[in-house]
XYZ file of C-alpha atoms in Angstrom:
685
model
C 0.130 0.152 -0.065
C 1.255 3.268 -0.850
C 0.357 6.626 0.747
C 0.676 9.759 -1.624
C 1.093 13.376 0.173
C 0.496 16.670 -1.560
C 2.928 19.282 -0.610
C 3.520 22.744 -2.035
C 4.885 23.175 -5.580
C 2.679 19.982 -6.261
C 5.797 18.020 -4.936
C 4.811 14.384 -4.618
C 6.338 12.296 -1.742
C 5.628 8.583 -1.814
C 6.396 6.839 1.591
C 6.161 3.345 2.280
C 4.632 2.018 5.813
C 7.099 0.383 8.068
C 7.263 -3.396 7.288
C 5.773 -5.891 9.891
C 8.095 -8.627 11.092
C 6.835 -11.922 9.361
C 8.768 -14.939 10.886
C 6.488 -17.576 8.746
C 9.541 -17.921 6.623
C 11.899 -18.467 9.206
C 9.730 -21.455 10.584
C 7.927 -22.789 7.604
C 10.668 -25.413 6.910
C 11.238 -26.805 10.355
C 7.379 -27.090 10.789
C 7.463 -28.870 7.767
C 10.277 -31.485 8.706
C 8.603 -31.849 12.123
C 5.315 -32.500 10.464
C 7.024 -35.282 8.219
C 8.769 -36.915 11.027
C 5.906 -36.958 13.286
C 3.816 -38.561 10.816
C 6.444 -41.219 9.811
C 6.758 -41.895 13.420
C 2.978 -42.225 13.742
C 2.625 -44.314 10.678
C 5.363 -46.724 11.470
C 5.295 -46.972 15.309
C 1.822 -45.885 16.325
C 0.978 -43.085 18.668
C 3.259 -42.250 21.794
C 4.428 -39.178 23.559
C 7.778 -39.272 25.469
C 11.152 -37.343 25.609
C 11.997 -38.586 21.986
C 9.587 -35.883 20.776
C 11.704 -33.478 22.070
C 14.853 -34.575 20.343
C 12.761 -34.565 17.234
C 11.641 -31.248 17.666
C 15.218 -30.042 18.204
C 16.578 -31.851 15.135
C 13.619 -30.899 12.970
C 14.471 -27.143 14.142
C 18.115 -27.579 13.173
C 17.463 -29.330 9.799
C 14.671 -26.958 8.738
C 16.899 -23.823 9.637
C 19.725 -25.407 7.642
C 17.294 -25.896 4.385
C 16.461 -22.330 4.881
C 19.866 -21.346 4.819
C 20.515 -23.123 1.686
C 17.230 -21.833 0.070
C 18.301 -18.210 0.737
C 21.281 -18.829 -1.385
C 18.999 -19.090 -4.640
C 17.185 -16.168 -6.867
C 13.944 -18.225 -7.787
C 13.622 -19.185 -4.002
C 9.683 -20.369 -4.186
C 10.470 -22.771 -7.083
C 13.660 -24.107 -5.493
C 11.457 -24.601 -2.099
C 8.755 -26.563 -4.039
C 11.578 -28.723 -5.404
C 12.950 -29.134 -1.935
C 9.420 -30.026 -0.559
C 8.987 -32.575 -3.456
C 12.074 -34.328 -2.686
C 11.363 -34.339 1.219
C 8.202 -35.857 0.524
C 9.526 -38.381 -1.578
C 12.219 -39.176 0.769
C 9.727 -39.677 3.572
C 6.987 -41.492 1.417
C 9.703 -43.939 0.085
C 10.604 -45.005 3.756
C 7.032 -45.338 4.684
C 6.431 -47.694 1.879
C 9.443 -49.493 2.570
C 8.533 -49.934 6.134
C 5.267 -51.249 5.131
C 6.921 -53.962 3.146
C 10.033 -54.867 5.315
C 8.939 -53.313 8.628
C 12.574 -51.778 8.732
C 13.773 -48.725 7.178
C 15.861 -48.280 4.158
C 19.461 -48.314 5.026
C 22.158 -46.600 2.748
C 24.322 -49.547 3.204
C 22.039 -51.547 1.213
C 22.580 -49.506 -1.819
C 23.959 -51.342 -4.782
C 24.116 -54.639 -2.831
C 20.702 -56.000 -3.514
C 20.953 -56.202 -7.491
C 18.531 -58.231 -9.724
C 15.758 -56.916 -7.641
C 13.079 -56.398 -10.664
C 11.193 -59.335 -9.279
C 10.411 -57.441 -6.204
C 8.028 -55.157 -8.077
C 4.976 -57.191 -6.623
C 6.045 -56.201 -2.974
C 6.720 -52.510 -4.173
C 3.227 -52.354 -5.955
C 1.464 -53.824 -2.825
C 3.244 -51.537 -0.468
C 2.580 -48.349 -2.345
C -1.169 -49.119 -2.501
C -1.178 -49.976 1.403
C 0.731 -46.714 2.082
C -1.435 -44.571 -0.332
C -3.532 -42.757 2.305
C -0.274 -42.137 4.365
C 1.649 -40.759 1.249
C -1.536 -38.335 0.665
C -1.064 -37.067 4.253
C 2.545 -36.270 3.563
C 1.696 -34.282 0.553
C 0.016 -31.692 2.663
C 3.043 -29.262 3.220
C 3.460 -29.140 -0.570
C -0.112 -28.289 -1.093
C -0.461 -25.654 1.647
C 2.879 -24.131 0.153
C 1.526 -24.002 -3.553
C -1.879 -22.735 -2.474
C -0.398 -19.935 0.087
C 2.835 -19.124 -1.665
C 2.046 -15.699 -2.570
C 1.411 -15.141 1.295
C 4.769 -16.609 2.169
C 7.622 -14.070 1.962
C 11.070 -15.746 1.578
C 13.671 -13.119 2.731
C 16.824 -12.221 0.733
C 20.175 -14.059 1.388
C 22.875 -12.290 3.582
C 20.330 -10.550 5.477
C 19.882 -10.134 9.179
C 17.327 -13.017 9.298
C 19.906 -14.930 7.184
C 22.639 -14.644 9.594
C 19.969 -15.361 12.431
C 18.942 -18.330 10.959
C 22.625 -19.736 10.426
C 23.366 -19.026 14.048
C 20.550 -20.468 15.108
C 21.342 -23.803 13.096
C 24.635 -24.009 15.016
C 22.895 -23.500 18.513
C 19.833 -25.819 18.068
C 22.674 -28.575 16.918
C 24.654 -27.957 19.580
C 22.225 -27.894 22.126
C 20.652 -31.168 20.827
C 23.870 -33.107 20.731
C 24.830 -31.965 24.185
C 21.429 -32.850 25.804
C 22.112 -36.502 24.209
C 25.819 -36.734 25.177
C 25.668 -35.385 28.707
C 22.072 -36.067 29.727
C 20.925 -39.488 28.060
C 23.774 -42.130 27.955
C 21.030 -44.562 26.385
C 20.080 -42.277 23.659
C 23.916 -41.634 22.839
C 24.133 -45.342 22.100
C 21.246 -45.399 19.732
C 22.246 -42.451 17.688
C 25.912 -44.128 17.473
C 23.923 -46.921 15.783
C 24.802 -49.473 18.617
C 21.090 -50.381 18.761
C 19.006 -50.990 15.548
C 18.411 -48.548 12.754
C 14.611 -48.339 13.431
C 15.449 -47.525 16.808
C 17.482 -44.551 15.885
C 14.451 -43.355 13.695
C 11.917 -43.687 16.588
C 14.477 -41.836 18.797
C 15.388 -39.065 16.695
C 13.718 -38.973 13.445
C 14.372 -40.098 9.980
C 16.521 -37.268 8.613
C 19.079 -37.735 11.451
C 19.261 -41.407 11.313
C 20.178 -41.094 7.484
C 22.656 -38.045 8.165
C 24.232 -40.468 11.046
C 24.330 -43.375 8.870
C 26.166 -41.557 5.894
C 28.622 -40.026 8.187
C 29.245 -43.524 9.608
C 29.492 -45.095 6.409
C 32.253 -42.271 5.567
C 34.137 -41.761 8.609
C 33.174 -45.065 10.577
C 31.309 -45.552 13.804
C 32.131 -43.540 16.866
C 33.780 -45.646 19.738
C 31.358 -46.025 22.608
C 33.096 -46.931 25.719
C 31.838 -50.365 27.250
C 33.207 -52.042 30.660
C 34.678 -55.148 30.046
C 32.022 -57.218 31.970
C 34.695 -59.969 32.761
C 37.349 -57.810 34.427
C 35.865 -58.269 37.986
C 35.174 -61.777 37.672
C 38.025 -63.098 35.736
C 41.476 -61.852 36.744
C 43.611 -63.789 34.545
C 44.391 -62.531 31.183
C 43.709 -66.112 29.692
C 41.566 -69.136 30.717
C 43.377 -72.367 31.047
C 42.264 -75.095 28.579
C 41.982 -77.478 31.459
C 40.243 -76.911 34.843
C 40.250 -79.392 37.684
C 36.703 -79.850 38.926
C 35.864 -81.916 41.818
C 33.759 -84.004 40.065
C 35.275 -84.277 36.531
C 38.157 -82.796 34.628
C 36.859 -80.016 32.477
C 38.399 -79.177 29.166
C 37.510 -76.265 27.152
C 37.153 -75.638 23.213
C 40.135 -73.353 22.963
C 43.183 -73.190 20.941
C 45.652 -71.850 23.522
C 45.953 -68.376 21.926
C 48.612 -66.200 23.560
C 46.478 -63.189 24.072
C 49.208 -61.565 26.401
C 51.585 -61.300 22.998
C 48.586 -59.997 21.282
C 47.793 -57.287 23.772
C 51.452 -56.373 23.715
C 51.420 -56.100 20.031
C 48.003 -54.438 19.450
C 48.411 -51.887 16.836
C 45.797 -49.532 18.286
C 43.727 -49.069 21.245
C 40.496 -50.699 19.891
C 42.316 -53.826 18.776
C 43.810 -53.792 22.362
C 40.531 -53.550 24.114
C 39.104 -56.367 21.881
C 42.231 -58.533 22.810
C 41.430 -57.929 26.536
C 37.780 -58.572 25.989
C 38.322 -61.998 24.213
C 40.873 -63.021 26.507
C 38.783 -62.726 29.501
C 35.512 -63.885 27.861
C 35.118 -67.620 29.351
C 35.505 -70.459 26.961
C 32.595 -73.097 26.427
C 33.427 -76.480 27.823
C 33.763 -79.697 26.397
C 30.612 -81.741 27.485
C 28.750 -84.859 27.307
C 27.808 -83.892 23.556
C 31.202 -83.099 22.622
C 31.658 -85.022 19.244
C 28.221 -86.544 19.211
C 27.977 -86.200 15.429
C 31.859 -86.580 14.913
C 32.633 -87.415 11.387
C 28.884 -87.469 10.162
C 27.876 -85.255 7.249
C 25.997 -81.909 7.753
C 23.227 -80.389 5.432
C 22.511 -76.897 7.117
C 19.631 -74.816 5.637
C 18.890 -71.275 6.246
C 14.954 -71.153 5.478
C 13.820 -67.976 4.029
C 10.881 -66.391 6.326
C 10.294 -69.664 8.274
C 8.479 -70.169 11.101
C 8.176 -73.691 12.960
C 4.492 -72.545 13.523
C 3.888 -73.435 9.860
C 4.541 -77.136 10.408
C 1.596 -79.159 9.928
C 2.197 -83.048 10.890
C -0.144 -84.426 8.178
C 1.426 -82.200 5.574
C 4.818 -82.038 6.421
C 5.840 -85.426 8.045
C 9.379 -85.145 7.298
C 9.842 -81.501 8.686
C 7.744 -82.599 11.745
C 9.957 -85.712 12.182
C 13.225 -83.520 12.080
C 11.492 -80.856 14.545
C 10.359 -83.535 17.093
C 12.786 -86.513 17.033
C 16.228 -84.709 17.256
C 17.564 -82.138 19.440
C 14.668 -80.057 20.419
C 15.333 -76.510 21.353
C 12.258 -75.207 23.134
C 13.598 -71.744 24.117
C 15.267 -70.721 20.835
C 14.921 -67.162 19.406
C 15.773 -65.419 15.998
C 15.902 -61.811 16.694
C 16.456 -59.413 13.848
C 19.498 -57.375 13.388
C 18.655 -54.594 10.794
C 19.639 -56.496 7.578
C 16.870 -58.630 6.753
C 17.988 -62.143 5.264
C 21.610 -60.889 5.012
C 22.217 -60.263 8.742
C 20.094 -63.140 9.749
C 22.238 -65.422 7.439
C 25.380 -64.154 8.627
C 24.370 -64.890 12.380
C 23.587 -68.509 11.413
C 26.770 -68.916 9.165
C 29.482 -67.204 11.504
C 28.194 -67.217 15.085
C 28.460 -63.407 15.236
C 25.923 -60.335 15.231
C 25.722 -57.548 12.563
C 23.339 -54.892 12.313
C 22.816 -54.132 8.420
C 23.036 -55.949 5.232
C 26.631 -54.964 4.289
C 27.719 -57.870 6.550
C 27.912 -60.263 3.765
C 29.536 -57.673 1.204
C 32.028 -56.754 4.140
C 32.784 -60.457 4.699
C 34.069 -60.953 1.004
C 37.267 -59.624 1.913
C 37.848 -60.321 5.788
C 39.139 -63.360 7.799
C 36.304 -65.188 8.294
C 37.542 -67.812 10.709
C 34.368 -68.823 12.668
C 32.343 -69.143 9.367
C 30.794 -72.704 9.176
C 32.115 -73.736 5.885
C 35.702 -72.780 7.224
C 35.374 -74.621 10.262
C 34.334 -77.912 8.435
C 36.700 -77.534 5.478
C 39.653 -76.984 7.997
C 38.479 -80.386 9.407
C 38.630 -82.328 5.982
C 35.205 -81.869 4.940
C 34.189 -81.103 1.267
C 31.973 -78.034 1.613
C 29.348 -76.625 -0.728
C 26.819 -73.616 -0.531
C 23.636 -73.214 -2.819
C 21.200 -70.654 -3.391
C 18.248 -70.560 -5.739
C 18.297 -66.801 -6.758
C 20.734 -64.721 -7.961
C 24.448 -65.092 -6.557
C 25.326 -61.393 -6.838
C 22.380 -60.756 -4.392
C 23.971 -59.216 -1.200
C 27.324 -60.163 -3.034
C 27.026 -63.761 -1.923
C 29.102 -64.829 -4.965
C 32.074 -63.210 -3.008
C 31.075 -63.867 0.796
C 30.072 -67.515 0.486
C 33.384 -68.716 -1.318
C 35.227 -66.851 1.702
C 33.175 -68.611 4.167
C 34.935 -71.761 2.884
C 32.384 -73.155 0.132
C 32.276 -73.995 -3.508
C 29.397 -71.753 -4.235
C 26.571 -72.360 -6.809
C 23.317 -70.219 -7.461
C 20.409 -69.407 -9.843
C 22.010 -69.085 -13.368
C 25.549 -69.480 -11.593
C 25.853 -73.169 -11.912
C 22.201 -73.807 -11.121
C 19.640 -73.857 -14.318
C 16.187 -73.805 -12.404
C 12.873 -72.936 -14.099
C 11.982 -69.418 -13.473
C 9.226 -68.568 -10.966
C 8.765 -66.154 -8.235
C 10.093 -67.414 -6.064
C 11.890 -70.193 -7.380
C 11.306 -73.751 -6.101
C 13.676 -75.121 -3.205
C 12.821 -78.514 -4.250
C 13.801 -78.222 -7.627
C 17.265 -76.639 -6.267
C 17.718 -79.876 -4.206
C 17.220 -81.956 -7.479
C 19.997 -80.093 -9.465
C 22.496 -80.059 -6.657
C 22.544 -83.316 -4.677
C 24.607 -84.908 -6.954
C 27.316 -82.286 -6.150
C 28.091 -84.020 -2.962
C 26.279 -87.048 -2.296
C 29.025 -89.325 -3.615
C 31.680 -87.161 -2.000
C 34.901 -89.346 -1.124
C 35.083 -87.335 2.175
C 32.419 -86.265 4.719
C 30.509 -83.323 3.447
C 28.783 -80.165 4.663
C 26.134 -78.838 2.100
C 24.709 -75.331 3.022
C 21.370 -74.056 1.350
C 19.828 -70.602 1.430
C 15.979 -71.217 0.348
C 13.691 -68.910 -1.384
C 10.366 -70.526 -1.744
C 9.184 -68.932 1.810
C 9.716 -65.430 0.836
C 7.004 -62.762 0.867
C 4.339 -62.144 -0.311
C 2.098 -64.566 1.272
C -0.919 -64.866 -0.836
C -1.783 -66.661 -4.264
C -0.665 -64.126 -6.741
C 2.549 -62.863 -4.994
C 4.040 -66.249 -4.189
C 4.063 -69.089 -7.116
C 5.144 -71.783 -4.513
C 2.106 -70.914 -2.673
C -0.300 -71.095 -5.482
C 1.428 -74.502 -6.460
C 0.377 -75.925 -3.143
C -3.033 -74.088 -2.583
C -5.329 -77.218 -2.881
C -3.431 -78.828 -0.231
C -3.814 -76.187 2.606
C -7.748 -75.823 1.921
C -8.949 -77.914 4.681
C -7.013 -77.006 7.509
C -9.790 -75.124 9.154
C -7.777 -71.839 8.887
C -9.834 -68.777 7.636
C -6.950 -66.363 7.104
C -5.777 -66.581 3.361
C -2.273 -65.260 4.222
C -1.722 -67.959 6.765
C -2.839 -70.656 4.288
C -0.228 -69.258 1.757
C 2.679 -69.167 4.073
C 1.990 -72.967 4.892
C 1.420 -73.571 1.247
C 4.742 -72.125 0.156
C 6.630 -73.916 2.898
C 5.335 -77.050 1.299
C 8.654 -76.886 -1.005
C 10.713 -77.048 2.085
C 8.942 -80.313 2.902
C 9.367 -81.789 -0.566
C 13.075 -80.835 -0.603
C 13.836 -82.289 2.618
C 12.046 -85.411 1.851
C 13.665 -85.817 -1.552
C 17.114 -85.326 0.353
C 16.064 -88.153 2.831
C 15.322 -90.321 0.012
C 18.369 -89.813 -1.965
C 20.824 -90.189 1.033
C 18.866 -93.313 2.035
C 19.265 -94.604 -1.489
C 23.222 -93.894 -1.239
C 23.396 -95.298 2.327
C 24.276 -92.125 3.807
C 21.103 -91.166 5.739
C 22.354 -92.680 9.016
C 25.651 -90.658 8.595
C 24.085 -87.341 7.700
C 22.868 -84.572 10.117
C 20.072 -82.055 9.071
C 20.319 -78.450 10.725
C 18.119 -75.428 10.006
C 17.049 -72.078 11.322
C 15.268 -69.040 9.537
C 16.573 -65.874 8.563
C 13.982 -63.762 10.054
C 10.320 -64.278 11.175
C 7.826 -64.070 8.308
C 7.542 -60.287 8.492
C 5.547 -59.926 5.153
C 2.348 -61.326 6.857
C -0.168 -58.667 7.926
C -0.599 -58.397 11.685
C -3.782 -60.406 11.969
C -2.030 -63.250 10.109
C 0.763 -63.487 12.368
C -1.726 -63.258 15.325
C -3.424 -66.370 14.164
C -0.288 -68.158 13.007
C 1.439 -67.630 16.435
C -1.639 -67.430 18.641
C -0.599 -64.009 19.961
C -2.575 -60.908 20.345
C -2.363 -58.762 17.019
C -2.083 -55.507 18.897
C 1.555 -54.390 18.947
C 2.338 -58.017 17.891
C 5.796 -56.914 16.259
C 7.045 -55.759 19.715
C 6.078 -59.072 21.168
C 9.392 -61.173 21.774
C 7.287 -64.228 21.440
C 7.009 -63.495 17.748
C 10.715 -64.335 17.480
C 10.510 -67.550 19.028
C 11.466 -70.172 16.304
C 13.136 -73.555 16.272
C 16.502 -74.341 15.691
C 15.945 -77.997 14.008
C 18.714 -80.565 14.474
C 18.088 -84.133 13.581
C 19.988 -87.099 12.478
C 18.301 -90.671 11.788
C 20.996 -92.025 13.860
C 19.325 -90.662 16.913
C 17.480 -93.212 19.075
C 15.376 -90.487 21.175
C 15.073 -86.600 21.153
C 17.123 -84.623 23.368
C 15.231 -81.718 24.899
C 17.150 -78.399 25.386
C 15.364 -75.737 27.243
C 18.389 -73.307 27.699
C 17.537 -69.772 26.057
C 19.537 -69.481 22.685
C 19.762 -67.466 19.686
C 20.884 -67.746 16.101
C 24.450 -66.872 16.774
C 24.784 -69.870 19.125
C 24.418 -72.447 16.243
C 28.085 -72.203 15.010
C 29.655 -73.034 18.107
C 26.994 -75.609 19.201
C 27.350 -77.569 15.834
C 31.322 -77.199 16.144
C 31.295 -78.787 19.655
C 28.844 -81.594 18.357
C 31.054 -82.411 15.452
C 34.184 -82.506 17.546
C 35.784 -79.689 15.576
C 38.665 -77.820 17.023
C 37.817 -74.110 17.416
C 38.438 -71.005 19.743
C 35.240 -70.545 21.506
C 36.118 -67.327 23.342
C 36.369 -65.372 20.235
C 32.853 -66.173 18.842
C 29.817 -64.119 20.135
C 27.662 -67.178 20.335
C 27.993 -69.905 22.832
C 27.641 -73.801 22.553
C 24.133 -74.363 23.998
C 25.009 -77.615 25.560
C 27.804 -76.027 27.394
C 27.746 -75.129 30.996
C 28.571 -71.371 30.019
C 25.641 -69.166 30.944
C 23.829 -68.534 27.624
C 22.359 -64.917 26.739
C 19.607 -64.983 23.942
C 19.326 -61.479 22.536
C 15.966 -60.808 21.020
C 16.066 -57.809 19.141
C 12.484 -56.898 17.835
C 13.500 -54.277 15.158
C 10.264 -52.587 15.148
C 11.320 -49.645 17.320
C 8.610 -50.422 19.677
C 9.469 -53.591 21.302
C 12.976 -52.849 22.097
C 16.294 -53.754 21.008
C 18.487 -55.986 22.954
C 15.816 -57.419 25.098
C 17.244 -60.638 26.473
C 16.623 -64.125 27.944
C 18.454 -66.173 30.290
C 17.889 -69.284 32.453
C 17.245 -66.844 35.240
C 14.534 -64.614 33.371
C 13.627 -62.245 30.600
C 14.649 -58.512 30.275
C 12.230 -56.164 28.479
C 14.649 -53.173 27.358
C 11.942 -50.722 26.727
C 10.411 -51.011 29.882
C 13.489 -51.904 31.736
C 11.848 -54.879 33.243
C 13.101 -58.048 34.399
C 10.660 -61.081 34.623
C 11.836 -63.887 36.557
C 11.675 -67.632 34.993
C 10.406 -70.608 36.877
C 13.826 -71.738 37.599
C 15.252 -68.450 38.545
C 17.634 -68.878 41.661
C 18.244 -65.217 42.109
C 17.100 -63.543 45.391
C 15.031 -60.362 45.024
C 17.851 -58.068 46.468
C 20.336 -59.675 43.678
C 18.071 -58.920 40.478
C 19.301 -55.304 39.975
C 23.006 -56.338 40.049
C 22.258 -59.387 37.790
C 20.325 -57.241 35.431
C 23.102 -54.588 35.109
C 25.678 -57.233 34.729
C 23.841 -58.927 31.915
C 23.097 -55.644 30.223
C 26.765 -55.060 30.263
C 27.648 -58.328 28.726
C 25.048 -57.675 25.928
C 26.468 -54.403 25.319
C 29.738 -55.846 24.993
C 28.805 -58.817 22.828
C 27.098 -56.507 20.236
C 29.727 -53.983 20.197
C 32.814 -56.525 19.598
C 30.737 -58.706 17.374
C 30.360 -55.874 15.288
C 34.034 -54.759 15.660
C 34.925 -58.423 14.485
C 33.997 -57.785 11.077
C 34.514 -53.903 11.008
C 38.303 -54.152 12.132
C 38.822 -57.645 10.449
C 39.653 -58.810 13.973
C 40.303 -62.393 13.021
C 43.138 -61.742 10.895
C 44.979 -60.186 13.920
C 44.372 -64.098 15.769
C 44.769 -66.407 12.674
C 46.388 -66.945 9.530
C 44.535 -67.849 6.366
C 44.694 -71.607 7.323
C 42.890 -70.620 10.692
C 46.029 -71.677 12.781
C 46.733 -69.199 15.785
C 49.380 -66.425 15.032
C 50.669 -66.778 18.633
C 50.107 -69.835 20.888
C 51.187 -69.960 24.527
C 54.225 -72.060 25.239
């Protein structure tokens, strides 16, 4: 508005009124970021109010102000703002869709690793359709800006507001980080990605989780100080290989490594602390089951999306026999580590934990001493690995040979009929002759695919193949029927292998072992509830959803062996190594021989951001990390006044287990301990 004044000599003066201060331009982008973060949090984790909202608000303010500072550098600021909004909405929308499919967030470490993904278009389409209402909500900031862009003034660059905004970025970022580092130690560990990626998103927001991961991919993870949990209870640097027990002579699964020399020669403080930790980590003892399967063949399977709940005795007699007439582990869990199939497979194959899909890619160029293939290969076995999908997916064509296997995959030595997914049974028919006539004991490893999501008649060809067989089970939910149907291919595969081994006279001398890579996350909540018999509300935060069965069976067993010790996927390798009588160093493997007397800790990571990370179970009870609640087991021997100290001790052990297990791969730790043949570099004299 212009005001015109008439003066003498008809002189015209034009004056503008004092401009009102308008701060919409400063806070518009922070509000947008906060809205997108809260919407994503609500869509993925449900409604909850806690101190994480405060951290997300501070990070949103910092990130939004930073974007404002960048926008001021452009001339056509409103057009650039629209472009920024589109990019942001695509980013948040993509992650919402990704979460609706995989129940975890996209990680940059997975980029360029999961190749040949065109056949996952069904899951992508289903995910977009399911998330469409959520995507519409995320579009609200863009719509508002387009409608009201004339009213929103974007100030000039290098103005006072620009300087104020830039200073505010620095102050809000510093105050946020300070509040985490100095006030909330637990949140500090989460931000350092010591816990699951989904937990980082829930605690701080999607933007910061991505920024932090990017920083770690470039510069490495920050070192979180963890107290060595064994320094107080064990004073010797090395545990002896033999202990004189009042009842018997106790031997340990160790290789007499000279940790004192390793500590003295450590190239840096990180490796030195790892040496100190593993030196004091108690070894597992040799026991009544040491060498129980010595000299036998081993067929191990990582079953895609498998749950022991799908085993229907009348439909799956072979699976049922193996699950009930061998070693029956009644307290076994397969938690989630953040890398979907890759990290689950890594735990099964190495006895260690890793929290992203990069574990297989990174394993290709490191010393993989504890890998099952290498352990058996060093003991004189012929070792083979097979997968009925592309070998380049997650870089298995590089990791699995380094795990000690002759590796074959779909179109990489195995010619299979194309289906999505391909047939486990057909894979068995095309590979059994590779090893069944081996002149030495053999170990064959299979990664299956038939049990892959989507669990419906159109999204899984193996499910549709067996649709008729599951129609009369009294099950109403079609998704539940579909997952049972697709696992009929696992039954066919195992039945075929048993028949071939029996024909070759090798069945009695062969052991079958199998575990899932992860729970069947592709099932809707209602289907999971019916399959597991659990409440559908917050089911993905229920640790019982992650209970499974490590199936271990040999036709030579006369009766089943019931094992109720709490155990997890990373315990499989040391348990099998002891059962087969292999020589190995148990102190430097994260898992524990389930049949030993060493206290077992089953870590149960629910991966949902709501159930908690690093929940754990021991013979004494179960600890729920989010509620910080310990529930005693029926066999608990702890007095009430001892519980707090016990929980603190186990929490410390769990933190150390997770940190040093990740470091084993990140720092190629085994290369400091063993040469390429698996022999210790330094042995005590």
